[in-house]
Coordinates of C-alpha atoms in Angstrom, one line a residue:
Chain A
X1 CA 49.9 179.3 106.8
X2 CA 50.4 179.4 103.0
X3 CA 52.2 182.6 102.6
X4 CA 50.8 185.3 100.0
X5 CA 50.2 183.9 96.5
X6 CA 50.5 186.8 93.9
X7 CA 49.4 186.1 90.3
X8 CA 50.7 185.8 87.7
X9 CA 54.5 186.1 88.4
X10 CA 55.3 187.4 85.2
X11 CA 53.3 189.9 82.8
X12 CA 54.8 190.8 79.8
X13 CA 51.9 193.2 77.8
X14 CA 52.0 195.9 74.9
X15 CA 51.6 199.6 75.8
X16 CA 48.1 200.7 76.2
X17 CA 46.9 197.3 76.7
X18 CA 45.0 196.5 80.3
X19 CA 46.4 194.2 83.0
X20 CA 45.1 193.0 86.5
X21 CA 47.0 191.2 89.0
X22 CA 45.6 189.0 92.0
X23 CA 46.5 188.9 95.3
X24 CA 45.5 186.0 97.6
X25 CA 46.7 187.0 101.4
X26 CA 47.4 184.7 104.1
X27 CA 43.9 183.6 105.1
X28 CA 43.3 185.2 108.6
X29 CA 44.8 188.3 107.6
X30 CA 42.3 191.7 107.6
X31 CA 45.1 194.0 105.8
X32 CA 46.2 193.7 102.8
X33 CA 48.6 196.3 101.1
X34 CA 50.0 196.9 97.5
X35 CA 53.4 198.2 96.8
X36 CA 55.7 198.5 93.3
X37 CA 59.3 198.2 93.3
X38 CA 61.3 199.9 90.4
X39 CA 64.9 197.8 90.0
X40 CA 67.3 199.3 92.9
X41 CA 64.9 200.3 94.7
X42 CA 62.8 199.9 97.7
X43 CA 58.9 199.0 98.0
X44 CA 56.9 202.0 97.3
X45 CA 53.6 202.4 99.0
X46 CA 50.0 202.4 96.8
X47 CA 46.8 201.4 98.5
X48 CA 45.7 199.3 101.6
X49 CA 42.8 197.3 102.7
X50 CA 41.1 196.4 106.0
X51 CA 39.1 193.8 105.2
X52 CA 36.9 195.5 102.1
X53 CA 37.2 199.1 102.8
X54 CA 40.2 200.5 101.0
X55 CA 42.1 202.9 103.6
X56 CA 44.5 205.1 102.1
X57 CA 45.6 205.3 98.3
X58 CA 49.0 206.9 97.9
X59 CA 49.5 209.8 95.5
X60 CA 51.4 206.9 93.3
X61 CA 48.0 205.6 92.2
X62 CA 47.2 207.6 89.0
X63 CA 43.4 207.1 87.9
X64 CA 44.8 204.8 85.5
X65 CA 45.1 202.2 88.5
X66 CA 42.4 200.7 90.6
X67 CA 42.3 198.3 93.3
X68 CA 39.8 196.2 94.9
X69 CA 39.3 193.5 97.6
X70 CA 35.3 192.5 97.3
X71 CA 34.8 190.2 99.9
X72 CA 37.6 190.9 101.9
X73 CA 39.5 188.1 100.4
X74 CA 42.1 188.4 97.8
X75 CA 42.6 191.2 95.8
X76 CA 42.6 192.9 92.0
X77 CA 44.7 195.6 90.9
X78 CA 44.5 196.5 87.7
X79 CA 46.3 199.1 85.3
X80 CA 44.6 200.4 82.1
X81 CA 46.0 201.9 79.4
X82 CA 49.7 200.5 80.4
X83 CA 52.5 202.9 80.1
X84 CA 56.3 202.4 80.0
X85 CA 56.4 203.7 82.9
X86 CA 54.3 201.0 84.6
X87 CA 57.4 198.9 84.4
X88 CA 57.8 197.1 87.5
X89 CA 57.6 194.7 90.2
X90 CA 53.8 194.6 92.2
X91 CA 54.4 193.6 95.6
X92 CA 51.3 192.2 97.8
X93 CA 51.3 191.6 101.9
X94 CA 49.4 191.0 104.5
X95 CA 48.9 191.4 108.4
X96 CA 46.8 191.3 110.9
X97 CA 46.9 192.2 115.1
X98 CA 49.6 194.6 115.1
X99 CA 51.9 191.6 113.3
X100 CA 54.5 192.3 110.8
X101 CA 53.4 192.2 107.3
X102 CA 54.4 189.1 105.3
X103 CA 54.9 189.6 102.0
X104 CA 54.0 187.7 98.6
X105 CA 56.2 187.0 95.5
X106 CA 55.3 190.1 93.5
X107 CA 54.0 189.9 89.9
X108 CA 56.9 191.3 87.5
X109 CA 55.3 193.4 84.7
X110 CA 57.3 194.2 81.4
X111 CA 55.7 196.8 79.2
X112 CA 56.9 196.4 75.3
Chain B
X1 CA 58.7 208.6 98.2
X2 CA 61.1 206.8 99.9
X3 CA 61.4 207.6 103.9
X4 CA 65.3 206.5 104.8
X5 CA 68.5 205.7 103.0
X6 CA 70.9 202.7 103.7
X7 CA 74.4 202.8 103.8
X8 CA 76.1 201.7 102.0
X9 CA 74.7 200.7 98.9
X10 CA 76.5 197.6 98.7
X11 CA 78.7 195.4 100.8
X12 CA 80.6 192.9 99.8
X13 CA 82.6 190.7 102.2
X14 CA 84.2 187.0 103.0
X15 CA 82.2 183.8 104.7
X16 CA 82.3 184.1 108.4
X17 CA 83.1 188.0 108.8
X18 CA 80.1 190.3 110.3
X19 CA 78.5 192.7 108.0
X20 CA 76.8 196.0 109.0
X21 CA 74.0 198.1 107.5
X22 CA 73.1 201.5 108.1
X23 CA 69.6 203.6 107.8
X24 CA 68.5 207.0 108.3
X25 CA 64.7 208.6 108.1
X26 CA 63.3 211.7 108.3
X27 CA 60.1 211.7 110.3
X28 CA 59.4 210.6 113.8
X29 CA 58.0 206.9 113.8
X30 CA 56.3 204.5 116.1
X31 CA 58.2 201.5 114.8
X32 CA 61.4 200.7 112.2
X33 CA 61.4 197.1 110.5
X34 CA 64.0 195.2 108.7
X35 CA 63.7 193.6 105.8
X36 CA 65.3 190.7 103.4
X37 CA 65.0 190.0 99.5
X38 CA 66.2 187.5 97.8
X39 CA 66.5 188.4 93.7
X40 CA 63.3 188.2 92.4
X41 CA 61.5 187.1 95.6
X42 CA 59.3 189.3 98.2
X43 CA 60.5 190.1 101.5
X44 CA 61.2 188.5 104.1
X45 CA 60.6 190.3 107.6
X46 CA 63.6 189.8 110.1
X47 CA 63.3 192.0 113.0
X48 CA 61.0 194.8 114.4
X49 CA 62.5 197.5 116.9
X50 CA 59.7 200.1 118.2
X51 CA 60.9 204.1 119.0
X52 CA 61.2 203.2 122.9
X53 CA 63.7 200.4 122.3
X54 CA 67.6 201.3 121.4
X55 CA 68.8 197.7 120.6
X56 CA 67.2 194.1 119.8
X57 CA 68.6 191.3 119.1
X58 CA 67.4 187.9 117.1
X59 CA 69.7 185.2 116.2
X60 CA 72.7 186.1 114.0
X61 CA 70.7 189.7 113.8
X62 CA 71.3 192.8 116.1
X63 CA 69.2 196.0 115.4
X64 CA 70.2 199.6 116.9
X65 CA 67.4 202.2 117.1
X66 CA 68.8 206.2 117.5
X67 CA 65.7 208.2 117.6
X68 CA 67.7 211.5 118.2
X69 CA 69.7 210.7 115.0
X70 CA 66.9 209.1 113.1
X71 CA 69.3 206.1 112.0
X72 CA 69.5 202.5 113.0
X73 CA 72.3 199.9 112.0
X74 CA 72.1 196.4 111.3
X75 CA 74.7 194.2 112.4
X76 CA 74.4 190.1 110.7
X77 CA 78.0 188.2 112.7
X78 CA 79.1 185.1 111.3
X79 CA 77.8 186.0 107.9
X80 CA 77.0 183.3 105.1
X81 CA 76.8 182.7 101.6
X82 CA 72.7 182.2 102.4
X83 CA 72.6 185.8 103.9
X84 CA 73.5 186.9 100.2
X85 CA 70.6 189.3 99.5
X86 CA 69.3 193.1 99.8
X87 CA 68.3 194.3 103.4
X88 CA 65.8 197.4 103.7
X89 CA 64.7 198.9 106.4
X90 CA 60.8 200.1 106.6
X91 CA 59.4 202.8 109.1
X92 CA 55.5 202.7 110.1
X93 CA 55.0 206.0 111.4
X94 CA 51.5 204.9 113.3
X95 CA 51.0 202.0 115.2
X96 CA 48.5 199.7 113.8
X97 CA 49.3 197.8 111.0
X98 CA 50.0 201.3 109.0
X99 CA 51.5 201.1 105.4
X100 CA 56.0 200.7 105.5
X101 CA 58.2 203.7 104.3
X102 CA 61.4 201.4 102.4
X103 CA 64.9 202.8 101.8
X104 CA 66.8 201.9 99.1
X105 CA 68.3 198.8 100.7
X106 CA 71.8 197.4 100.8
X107 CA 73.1 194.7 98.6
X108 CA 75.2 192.3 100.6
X109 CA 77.1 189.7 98.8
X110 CA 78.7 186.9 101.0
X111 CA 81.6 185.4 99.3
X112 CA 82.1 181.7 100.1

């Protein structure tokens, strides 16, 4: 068990510009979820996976997001056309069998 | 949006006292989770109470579950400097390996 890797850990980028973050979850694990986390606050839910389907996409996810897990591996999410407002830490777990979901390091991105 | 809010915000107390943690929610839920973050890290599951169940305990950790109040408490005894870190709580409202509903959390600062 080698725990959720998120990449990068840091993403500093210019307003407008595009990013994409990967998500590599533990290896036997069908679900995989993305959250954000604003400073003070709590994990807020955006889109989940069983193995390549996406299953739900929260109201969160603007058009300007989009995320995808191909071969029901790791995943991409990326943002286009980066607003201030994207500011924030993107959180990436996975679970499997009615287990709790473990949770990766996040990616912190800094819009200038 | 966020399901629950902790109580209190943030707790600060000595090396070896007990620390408690309140949350409430709004919605009727199959399961309520407790979670840890260090600064700057993901989170870290502790303990898992499901709506039949009115106390668990784990260690150090003792979880309360009041389904007719929507609340639960979190009780750490003995606290250290380690446990130094923000607890949420997180509410699946299905079974299954559903998405988490966060609260706020609770800073907790441990003073040595």
């Amino acid at each position: 068990d080698t725990g959720v890797s998120q990449n990068p850990r840091h993403k500093i980028t210019k307003r407008g510009q595009n990013v994409t973050f990967r998500c590599d979850p533990i290896s036997e694990h069908n679900r995989l979820y993305w959250y954000r986390q604003t400073l003070g606050q709590g994990p807020e839910f955006l889109t989940y996976f069983q193995n390549e389907a996406q299953l739900e996409k929260s109201r969160l996810l603007s058009d300007r997001f989009s995320a995808e897990r191909p071969k029901g591996s790791f995943s991409t999410l990326e943002i286009q056309r980066t607003e201030q407002g994207d500011s924030a830490m993107y959180l990436c777990a996975s679970s499997q069998n009615y287990q709790p979901q473990h949770f990766g390091d996040g990616t912190r991105l800094s819009i200038l | 949006s966020q399901q629950g809010e902790e109580d209190p915000q943030a707790l600060s107390i000595q090396e070896g006292e007990n620390a408690t943690m309140n949350c409430s929610y709004k919605t009727s839920i199959n399961n309520l989770q407790w979670y840890r973050q260090n600064s700057g890290r993901g989170l870290v599951h502790l303990i898992l109470i499901r709506s039949n169940e009115r106390e668990k305990h784990s260690g150090r950790l003792r979880v309360t579950l009041d389904t007719s109040k929507k609340s639960s408490s979190l009780l750490i005894t003995a606290s250290r400097a380690a446990d130094t870190a923000s607890y949420f709580c997180a509410t699946e409202i299905f079974s299954g390996n559903t998405p988490l509903v966060f609260g706020k959390g609770t800073r907790l600062s441990v003073i040595a």
